[in-house]
Short mmCIF file of C-alpha atoms in Angstrom, two decimals:
data_model
loop_
_atom_site.label_atom_id
_atom_site.label_comp_id
_atom_site.label_asym_id
_atom_site.label_seq_id
_atom_site.Cartn_x
_atom_site.Cartn_y
_atom_site.Cartn_z
CA MET M 1013 90.23 63.87 44.70
CA PHE M 1014 92.35 61.47 46.76
CA ASN M 1015 91.29 60.29 50.21
CA THR M 1016 93.79 59.81 53.01
CA ARG M 1017 94.31 56.08 52.55
CA GLU M 1018 94.77 56.49 48.82
CA VAL M 1019 97.46 59.12 49.35
CA ALA M 1020 99.13 56.72 51.81
CA ILE M 1021 99.36 53.87 49.28
CA ARG M 1022 100.67 56.25 46.61
CA VAL M 1023 103.37 57.58 48.97
CA LEU M 1024 104.35 54.05 50.00
CA SER M 1025 104.51 53.04 46.35
CA GLU M 1026 106.86 55.92 45.54
CA VAL M 1027 109.08 55.06 48.52
CA GLN M 1028 109.36 51.41 47.46
CA ASP M 1029 109.32 51.61 43.67
CA LYS M 1030 111.05 54.95 43.05
CA GLY M 1031 113.41 54.96 46.03
CA LYS M 1032 112.10 58.26 47.40
CA PHE M 1033 112.55 59.12 51.07
CA SER M 1034 109.23 59.05 52.89
CA ASN M 1035 109.47 62.65 54.10
CA LYS M 1036 110.11 63.89 50.54
CA ALA M 1037 107.26 61.80 49.11
CA LEU M 1038 104.88 63.11 51.79
CA GLN M 1039 106.00 66.66 51.05
CA GLU M 1040 104.93 66.31 47.43
CA TYR M 1041 101.36 65.62 48.55
CA SER M 1042 101.33 68.38 51.18
CA GLN M 1043 99.32 70.73 48.96
CA ILE M 1044 96.30 68.41 48.87
CA ASP M 1045 93.37 69.93 50.73
CA MET M 1046 93.21 67.85 53.94
CA SER M 1047 92.08 68.48 57.47
CA LEU M 1048 94.66 68.41 60.26
CA GLU M 1049 93.18 65.10 61.44
CA ASP M 1050 93.58 63.58 57.97
CA LYS M 1051 97.19 64.78 57.74
CA ARG M 1052 97.94 63.09 61.05
CA LEU M 1053 96.28 59.89 59.82
CA LEU M 1054 98.30 60.01 56.60
CA ARG M 1055 101.61 60.29 58.47
CA GLU M 1056 100.62 57.51 60.85
CA LEU M 1057 99.68 55.16 58.01
CA VAL M 1058 102.86 55.84 56.01
CA TYR M 1059 105.31 55.67 58.90
CA GLY M 1060 103.40 52.86 60.60
CA VAL M 1061 103.61 50.65 57.52
CA LEU M 1062 107.29 51.49 56.92
CA GLU M 1063 108.20 50.79 60.55
CA ASN M 1064 106.40 47.42 60.49
CA ARG M 1065 106.70 46.40 56.85
CA MET M 1066 108.56 43.11 57.35
CA TYR M 1067 106.13 42.12 60.11
CA ILE M 1068 103.12 43.03 57.94
CA ASP M 1069 104.56 41.19 54.92
CA ASN M 1070 105.04 38.12 57.08
CA ILE M 1071 101.31 38.25 57.88
CA ILE M 1072 100.44 38.59 54.18
CA LYS M 1073 102.58 35.54 53.33
CA SER M 1074 100.76 33.52 55.99
CA ALA M 1075 97.24 34.67 55.07
CA SER M 1076 97.45 34.78 51.27
CA ASN M 1077 97.36 31.94 48.75
CA VAL M 1078 99.13 34.20 46.23
CA ARG M 1079 102.92 34.50 46.38
CA MET M 1080 104.22 37.97 47.31
CA LYS M 1081 105.97 38.44 43.95
CA LYS M 1082 102.70 37.80 42.14
CA ILE M 1083 100.71 40.47 44.03
CA HIS M 1084 100.29 43.68 42.06
CA PRO M 1085 102.41 46.45 43.71
CA MET M 1086 99.43 48.76 44.43
CA ILE M 1087 97.34 45.87 45.79
CA LEU M 1088 100.25 44.99 48.07
CA GLN M 1089 100.32 48.54 49.43
CA ILE M 1090 96.53 48.41 49.96
CA LEU M 1091 96.93 45.20 51.96
CA ARG M 1092 99.74 46.67 54.05
CA VAL M 1093 97.75 49.78 54.93
CA GLY M 1094 94.68 47.66 55.73
CA ILE M 1095 96.62 45.29 57.98
CA TYR M 1096 98.29 48.17 59.79
CA GLN M 1097 94.87 49.62 60.63
CA ILE M 1098 93.49 46.25 61.77
CA GLY M 1099 96.45 45.29 63.93
CA PHE M 1100 97.97 48.57 65.14
CA MET M 1101 95.20 51.21 65.25
CA ASP M 1102 92.57 50.57 67.91
CA ARG M 1103 90.63 53.72 67.02
CA ILE M 1104 89.79 52.48 63.52
CA PRO M 1105 87.20 49.64 63.45
CA ALA M 1106 88.35 46.65 61.42
CA HIS M 1107 85.25 46.73 59.21
CA ALA M 1108 85.99 50.34 58.24
CA ALA M 1109 89.60 49.50 57.39
CA ILE M 1110 88.48 46.55 55.26
CA ASP M 1111 85.73 48.51 53.47
CA GLU M 1112 88.14 51.34 52.58
CA SER M 1113 90.73 48.83 51.34
CA VAL M 1114 88.14 47.13 49.11
CA LYS M 1115 87.18 50.52 47.61
CA LEU M 1116 90.82 51.14 46.77
CA ALA M 1117 91.12 47.65 45.26
CA LYS M 1118 88.20 48.51 42.95
CA LYS M 1119 90.08 51.58 41.74
CA TYR M 1120 93.56 50.06 41.38
CA GLY M 1121 92.79 46.42 40.61
CA HIS M 1122 90.20 44.31 38.83
CA LYS M 1123 87.25 42.14 39.84
CA GLY M 1124 89.46 39.32 41.08
CA THR M 1125 91.59 41.57 43.28
CA ILE M 1126 88.51 43.02 45.00
CA GLY M 1127 87.54 39.62 46.34
CA TYR M 1128 91.17 38.80 47.11
CA VAL M 1129 91.73 41.92 49.24
CA ASN M 1130 88.40 41.44 51.01
CA GLY M 1131 89.11 37.77 51.73
CA VAL M 1132 92.68 38.24 53.01
CA LEU M 1133 91.81 41.13 55.33
CA ARG M 1134 88.70 39.44 56.72
CA LYS M 1135 90.68 36.27 57.37
CA ILE M 1136 93.34 38.25 59.26
CA ASP M 1137 90.68 40.05 61.29
CA ARG M 1138 88.92 36.76 62.20
CA GLU M 1139 92.13 34.99 63.21
CA ARG M 1140 94.09 37.81 64.87
CA GLU M 1141 95.76 35.55 67.44
CA LYS M 1142 97.17 33.42 64.64
CA PHE M 1143 98.60 36.26 62.58
CA PHE M 1144 99.69 38.94 65.05
CA LEU M 1145 102.73 37.84 67.04
CA THR M 1146 102.39 37.81 70.82
CA GLU M 1147 105.35 35.66 71.91
CA ILE M 1148 108.57 37.39 73.00
CA PRO M 1149 111.23 37.09 70.26
CA LYS M 1150 113.94 34.59 71.23
CA ASN M 1151 116.48 34.83 68.42
CA MET M 1152 117.80 37.06 65.66
CA GLU M 1153 115.29 35.91 63.04
CA GLU M 1154 112.31 36.51 65.35
CA LEU M 1155 113.63 39.95 66.33
CA SER M 1156 114.08 40.83 62.66
CA VAL M 1157 110.48 39.97 61.75
CA ARG M 1158 108.81 41.27 64.90
CA TYR M 1159 110.45 44.70 64.74
CA SER M 1160 110.88 44.85 60.94
CA HIS M 1161 114.63 45.39 60.73
CA PRO M 1162 116.76 43.62 58.10
CA GLY M 1163 118.49 40.50 59.37
CA PHE M 1164 122.03 41.74 58.63
CA LEU M 1165 121.44 44.84 60.81
CA VAL M 1166 119.91 42.91 63.71
CA ASP M 1167 122.79 40.43 63.54
CA LEU M 1168 125.33 43.29 63.51
CA TRP M 1169 123.77 44.95 66.56
CA ILE M 1170 123.50 41.71 68.53
CA LYS M 1171 127.21 41.12 67.95
CA GLN M 1172 128.11 44.69 68.92
CA PHE M 1173 125.61 45.41 71.72
CA GLY M 1174 124.09 42.12 72.88
CA PHE M 1175 120.60 40.60 72.47
CA GLU M 1176 118.61 42.48 75.13
CA PHE M 1177 120.14 45.86 74.24
CA THR M 1178 119.32 45.24 70.57
CA LYS M 1179 115.73 44.29 71.36
CA GLU M 1180 115.14 47.54 73.25
CA LEU M 1181 116.84 49.52 70.48
CA LEU M 1182 114.62 47.92 67.82
CA LYS M 1183 111.49 48.70 69.85
CA ALA M 1184 112.57 52.32 70.24
CA ASN M 1185 113.22 52.62 66.51
CA ASN M 1186 109.54 51.87 65.89
CA THR M 1187 108.36 54.77 68.05
CA ARG M 1188 107.70 58.34 66.93
CA PRO M 1189 110.24 60.97 67.97
CA LEU M 1190 109.32 64.49 69.02
CA LEU M 1191 110.22 67.34 66.71
CA ASN M 1192 113.24 69.21 68.08
CA ILE M 1193 113.87 72.85 67.24
CA ARG M 1194 116.95 74.96 67.94
CA VAL M 1195 116.59 78.49 69.22
CA ASN M 1196 118.49 81.04 67.13
CA THR M 1197 120.19 82.89 69.97
CA LEU M 1198 121.36 85.61 67.58
CA LYS M 1199 117.75 86.82 67.48
CA ILE M 1200 116.00 85.54 70.63
CA ASP M 1201 116.58 83.51 73.80
CA ARG M 1202 114.84 80.25 74.65
CA GLU M 1203 112.39 81.64 77.22
CA ASN M 1204 111.14 84.39 74.90
CA LEU M 1205 110.73 81.93 72.04
CA LEU M 1206 108.76 79.61 74.33
CA ASP M 1207 106.42 82.51 75.07
CA LYS M 1208 105.97 83.37 71.40
CA LEU M 1209 105.35 79.78 70.26
CA GLY M 1210 103.04 79.17 73.20
CA LYS M 1211 100.53 81.52 71.57
CA TYR M 1212 99.97 78.91 68.84
CA ASP M 1213 98.75 76.36 71.43
CA LEU M 1214 101.88 74.31 70.86
CA GLN M 1215 102.94 71.87 73.58
CA LEU M 1216 106.58 72.60 74.31
CA ILE M 1217 109.31 71.05 76.46
CA ARG M 1218 112.77 72.45 77.18
CA GLY M 1219 115.56 70.20 75.93
CA GLU M 1220 117.74 68.86 78.73
CA LEU M 1221 120.98 68.21 76.84
CA SER M 1222 121.38 71.43 74.85
CA ARG M 1223 120.46 74.85 76.21
CA ASP M 1224 119.21 75.83 72.73
CA CYS M 1225 116.75 72.93 72.31
CA ILE M 1226 112.94 72.96 72.49
CA LYS M 1227 110.88 69.81 71.88
CA VAL M 1228 107.46 70.15 70.25
CA LEU M 1229 104.72 67.62 70.93
CA ASN M 1230 102.26 68.86 68.26
CA PRO M 1231 104.38 70.47 65.53
CA GLU M 1232 101.90 70.63 62.64
CA ASN M 1233 102.47 73.69 60.45
CA ILE M 1234 105.19 75.07 62.74
CA THR M 1235 107.32 76.03 59.72
CA ASP M 1236 104.44 78.24 58.53
CA SER M 1237 104.78 80.37 61.64
CA LYS M 1238 106.04 83.95 61.58
CA GLU M 1239 108.80 82.97 64.02
CA PHE M 1240 110.21 80.32 61.67
CA LYS M 1241 110.10 82.59 58.63
CA GLU M 1242 111.87 85.34 60.56
CA GLY M 1243 114.63 82.94 61.61
CA PHE M 1244 113.95 82.67 65.34
CA PHE M 1245 114.48 78.91 65.19
CA THR M 1246 115.43 76.02 62.94
CA ILE M 1247 114.73 72.28 63.03
CA GLN M 1248 117.52 70.10 64.41
CA ASP M 1249 117.67 67.06 66.68
CA GLU M 1250 119.16 67.62 70.12
CA SER M 1251 121.85 65.02 69.44
CA SER M 1252 123.16 67.17 66.56
CA MET M 1253 123.15 70.25 68.79
CA LEU M 1254 125.60 68.46 71.09
CA VAL M 1255 128.25 68.69 68.37
CA THR M 1256 128.45 72.44 68.98
CA GLU M 1257 128.39 71.98 72.77
CA ILE M 1258 131.35 69.60 72.46
CA SER M 1259 133.24 71.66 69.85
CA GLU M 1260 133.11 74.83 71.97
CA PRO M 1261 133.68 77.26 69.07
CA LYS M 1262 134.85 80.74 70.02
CA GLU M 1263 134.59 84.18 68.48
CA LYS M 1264 137.19 84.78 65.75
CA ASP M 1265 137.83 81.03 65.29
CA LEU M 1266 138.32 79.59 61.82
CA ILE M 1267 135.98 76.60 61.52
CA LEU M 1268 135.91 74.10 58.67
CA ASP M 1269 132.83 71.90 58.22
CA VAL M 1270 133.88 69.45 55.51
CA CYS M 1271 130.49 67.71 54.96
CA SER M 1272 128.14 70.51 55.92
CA ALA M 1273 124.75 70.23 54.18
CA PRO M 1274 122.10 71.12 55.22
CA GLY M 1275 124.20 73.30 57.53
CA GLY M 1276 122.57 72.74 60.92
CA LYS M 1277 125.83 72.27 62.80
CA ALA M 1278 127.60 75.12 60.98
CA THR M 1279 124.79 77.59 61.73
CA HIS M 1280 124.71 76.47 65.37
CA MET M 1281 128.44 77.11 65.68
CA ALA M 1282 127.94 80.54 64.13
CA GLN M 1283 125.40 81.32 66.85
CA ARG M 1284 127.85 80.34 69.58
CA MET M 1285 130.50 82.53 67.93
CA ASN M 1286 128.06 85.47 67.99
CA ASP M 1287 128.48 85.60 64.22
CA LYS M 1288 132.15 86.63 64.62
CA GLY M 1289 134.98 84.73 62.95
CA LYS M 1290 134.72 82.52 59.88
CA ILE M 1291 133.11 79.19 59.05
CA ILE M 1292 133.81 77.42 55.76
CA ALA M 1293 130.90 75.09 54.98
CA ARG M 1294 131.64 72.60 52.22
CA ASP M 1295 129.68 69.98 50.34
CA LEU M 1296 129.81 68.14 47.05
CA TYR M 1297 126.84 69.72 45.29
CA THR M 1298 125.92 73.28 44.35
CA GLN M 1299 122.29 72.72 45.32
CA LYS M 1300 123.29 71.69 48.84
CA ILE M 1301 125.49 74.76 49.27
CA LYS M 1302 122.58 76.89 48.07
CA LEU M 1303 120.41 75.34 50.80
CA ILE M 1304 123.03 76.15 53.46
CA MET M 1305 123.23 79.77 52.35
CA GLU M 1306 119.42 80.11 52.26
CA ASN M 1307 119.33 78.92 55.88
CA CYS M 1308 122.04 81.43 56.78
CA LYS M 1309 120.01 84.25 55.24
CA ARG M 1310 116.87 83.29 57.18
CA LEU M 1311 118.80 82.96 60.44
CA GLY M 1312 120.74 86.22 59.94
CA ILE M 1313 124.17 84.57 59.84
CA ASN M 1314 126.99 86.26 57.92
CA ILE M 1315 130.20 84.41 58.81
CA ILE M 1316 129.52 81.22 56.83
CA GLU M 1317 131.11 80.86 53.42
CA GLY M 1318 129.66 78.03 51.35
CA GLN M 1319 132.02 76.15 49.05
CA VAL M 1320 131.51 73.25 46.64
CA TYR M 1321 134.38 70.91 47.49
CA ASP M 1322 135.05 67.18 47.72
CA ALA M 1323 136.12 66.27 51.27
CA GLY M 1324 138.00 63.30 49.84
CA ILE M 1325 140.54 65.64 48.21
CA PHE M 1326 143.06 67.47 50.40
CA ASP M 1327 143.10 71.27 50.16
CA GLU M 1328 146.70 72.44 50.61
CA SER M 1329 145.60 76.07 51.14
CA LEU M 1330 144.12 75.18 54.55
CA ARG M 1331 146.97 73.06 55.92
CA ASP M 1332 147.50 73.67 59.68
CA LYS M 1333 145.16 76.70 59.73
CA VAL M 1334 141.86 75.55 61.27
CA ASP M 1335 140.84 75.95 64.93
CA VAL M 1336 138.00 73.42 64.71
CA CYS M 1337 137.49 70.95 61.86
CA LEU M 1338 134.15 69.14 61.88
CA VAL M 1339 133.81 65.84 60.06
CA ASP M 1340 130.10 65.01 60.16
CA ALA M 1341 130.78 62.01 58.00
CA PRO M 1342 128.58 60.34 55.40
CA CYS M 1343 127.29 57.23 57.16
CA SER M 1344 124.73 54.44 57.09
CA GLY M 1345 122.21 56.58 59.01
CA PHE M 1346 121.04 53.77 61.31
CA GLY M 1347 120.56 56.27 64.14
CA LEU M 1348 117.73 57.96 62.22
CA LEU M 1349 115.36 55.02 61.80
CA ARG M 1350 112.68 56.63 63.98
CA ARG M 1351 112.55 59.57 61.56
CA LYS M 1352 113.40 57.76 58.31
CA PRO M 1353 112.28 54.12 58.61
CA ASP M 1354 112.78 53.64 54.86
CA ILE M 1355 116.57 53.64 55.48
CA LYS M 1356 116.09 50.06 56.73
CA PHE M 1357 115.20 48.95 53.23
CA ASN M 1358 117.64 51.14 51.30
CA ARG M 1359 120.87 50.00 52.98
CA LYS M 1360 122.67 46.75 52.22
CA SER M 1361 125.39 45.10 54.28
CA GLU M 1362 127.91 45.59 51.47
CA ASP M 1363 127.31 49.38 51.62
CA LEU M 1364 128.93 49.56 55.05
CA GLU M 1365 132.46 48.64 53.95
CA THR M 1366 132.41 51.34 51.26
CA LEU M 1367 131.23 53.94 53.77
CA VAL M 1368 134.00 53.04 56.22
CA GLU M 1369 136.60 53.60 53.48
CA ILE M 1370 135.09 56.98 52.54
CA GLN M 1371 135.00 58.10 56.20
CA SER M 1372 138.61 57.05 56.68
CA GLN M 1373 139.78 59.08 53.69
CA ILE M 1374 137.86 62.18 54.81
CA LEU M 1375 139.23 61.91 58.36
CA SER M 1376 142.80 61.55 57.09
CA ASN M 1377 142.46 64.66 54.93
CA SER M 1378 140.81 66.65 57.70
CA ALA M 1379 143.68 65.96 60.11
CA GLY M 1380 145.94 68.09 57.95
CA TYR M 1381 143.74 71.16 58.35
CA VAL M 1382 143.90 71.33 62.15
CA LYS M 1383 146.44 73.70 63.70
CA SER M 1384 148.51 72.76 66.75
CA GLY M 1385 146.16 72.75 69.74
CA GLY M 1386 143.14 72.75 67.42
CA LYS M 1387 140.20 70.34 67.58
CA LEU M 1388 139.01 67.62 65.21
CA ILE M 1389 135.40 66.59 65.79
CA TYR M 1390 134.12 63.37 64.22
CA SER M 1391 130.38 62.63 64.27
CA THR M 1392 127.88 60.30 62.62
CA CYS M 1393 124.16 59.69 62.89
CA THR M 1394 124.59 55.93 62.90
CA LEU M 1395 124.93 53.06 65.38
CA ASN M 1396 127.73 50.88 64.09
CA LYS M 1397 131.06 50.54 65.86
CA ASN M 1398 132.87 50.03 62.53
CA GLU M 1399 131.83 53.54 61.47
CA ASN M 1400 132.23 55.07 64.92
CA LEU M 1401 134.67 54.05 67.64
CA ASP M 1402 136.66 51.64 65.44
CA GLN M 1403 137.02 54.38 62.83
CA VAL M 1404 138.36 56.83 65.43
CA GLN M 1405 140.75 54.34 66.98
CA ASN M 1406 142.19 53.38 63.60
CA PHE M 1407 142.62 57.07 62.79
CA LEU M 1408 144.53 57.68 66.04
CA ILE M 1409 146.90 54.80 65.28
CA ARG M 1410 147.71 56.37 61.92
CA ASN M 1411 147.85 59.92 63.34
CA PRO M 1412 149.58 59.83 66.77
CA GLU M 1413 149.74 63.65 66.85
CA PHE M 1414 146.02 63.56 67.76
CA MET M 1415 144.49 62.39 71.03
CA LEU M 1416 140.97 61.95 72.35
CA THR M 1417 140.04 64.75 74.74
CA PRO M 1418 137.58 64.41 77.69
CA ILE M 1419 134.14 65.84 76.94
CA GLU M 1420 132.54 68.24 79.38
CA LEU M 1421 128.92 69.20 78.78
CA PRO M 1422 126.94 72.17 80.18
CA ARG M 1423 125.57 71.77 83.69
CA ASP M 1424 127.94 68.81 84.24
CA ILE M 1425 125.63 66.51 82.27
CA VAL M 1426 126.94 62.95 82.03
CA LEU M 1427 125.45 61.05 79.09
CA SER M 1428 127.92 58.21 79.05
CA GLU M 1429 130.86 56.91 81.02
CA THR M 1430 132.87 57.21 77.81
CA GLN M 1431 132.80 61.03 77.98
CA LYS M 1432 135.98 60.99 80.06
CA TYR M 1433 137.65 59.09 77.22
CA GLY M 1434 136.63 61.68 74.60
CA TYR M 1435 133.57 60.25 72.87
CA ILE M 1436 129.84 59.72 73.43
CA GLU M 1437 127.30 57.32 71.96
CA LEU M 1438 123.61 58.26 72.05
CA TYR M 1439 120.74 55.75 71.71
CA PRO M 1440 117.00 56.35 71.16
CA HIS M 1441 115.93 53.95 73.94
CA ILE M 1442 118.36 55.42 76.49
CA HIS M 1443 118.71 59.13 75.70
CA GLY M 1444 115.50 59.82 73.73
CA THR M 1445 117.56 61.30 70.88
CA ASP M 1446 118.54 60.10 67.43
CA GLY M 1447 121.27 57.48 67.49
CA PHE M 1448 124.50 59.48 67.35
CA PHE M 1449 128.26 59.29 67.85
CA ILE M 1450 130.61 62.20 68.62
CA ALA M 1451 134.37 62.05 69.23
CA LYS M 1452 136.52 65.02 70.28
CA MET M 1453 140.17 64.93 69.30
CA THR M 1454 142.87 67.53 69.84
CA ARG M 1455 146.08 68.00 67.90
CA LYS M 1456 148.98 67.87 70.33
#
């Protein structure tokens, strides 16, 4: 029988050594018999270590007489979890964190590692002021270590956004976002869903940017609820919901979503169309299309047709036929670091150039699908001008028949001064959403 800290080190090991996403690795251990309090502790330990891994590793390098590469992988995870508890969790006494770490070292190490883990953690606890940084970061390298973001990304953001903006963005990336759910208006309205979910003692807040959004402060087991299984809501960040607000799909429209999985934006558009018209939802893999169609079945949506298709190849059969073409492009995902902190360690600077080329090809193909007067929507869940505004501007130079179109949001919401120019950029530390970019273009 695993205890909570043991599950945490196993999940962290699978994330680092097997390249699994943290949410998927946690899901695999979800069947273990744990109390709600232990499940919360598990998530905090896993995400806390991932969010602060570079910072924690810097402490290990300073406190240990063994080089990082020489530390056994499981012992390294034990140290990380122990240090996180000592330095970041006031409610757990340091002696308890150390004792539990030593017990795990007995199980996963040998006699020498038991004393090593005990000695390193006790040294860090005794000399906290030495090991835990208190000075305000003054340069790129200090920002990178303090907020555990790779140097190439911090450097990129400083160049694009400035030092102070980047510092606040990094801090926000290490906070925990609220779960956002989207009301399925084909089955229920927001107020009635609030009433139904309120019976589960859930703490709920109405989203301010999308009229279909509800934010959940304590979402444990919400997908086990009758309301979820019957398709009254689905999980989607409010930033993604804005794609539908900006696209303004209408009944009887023909919509093409060229990179659709898992189908959140396509199903939201279907809601706004009152399930009348047609949406073609495409993706590269059969399994992803199957997931889209399963979501459609649960939500009671009939107008979506799933197709396995490569967005990088032009489909002549759809030339000049589409009212709205959505390009939710494959991207670096740097806007999702609050939800998927492991992305920080999976992306390399050289990946970005390849992604920009892929996005450019998909955008060029998608332009040919849009009818005269139709809309082309380009969105990403990243914060990188090369993948966002620069990508759109380069596309417009190559395709002068398209133009950016001013964005008007419900209730005259103004998220950014750039709305009047046809695009918006969303940031965790400013808007409280995932980092996101949306551009609205119209074919003349």
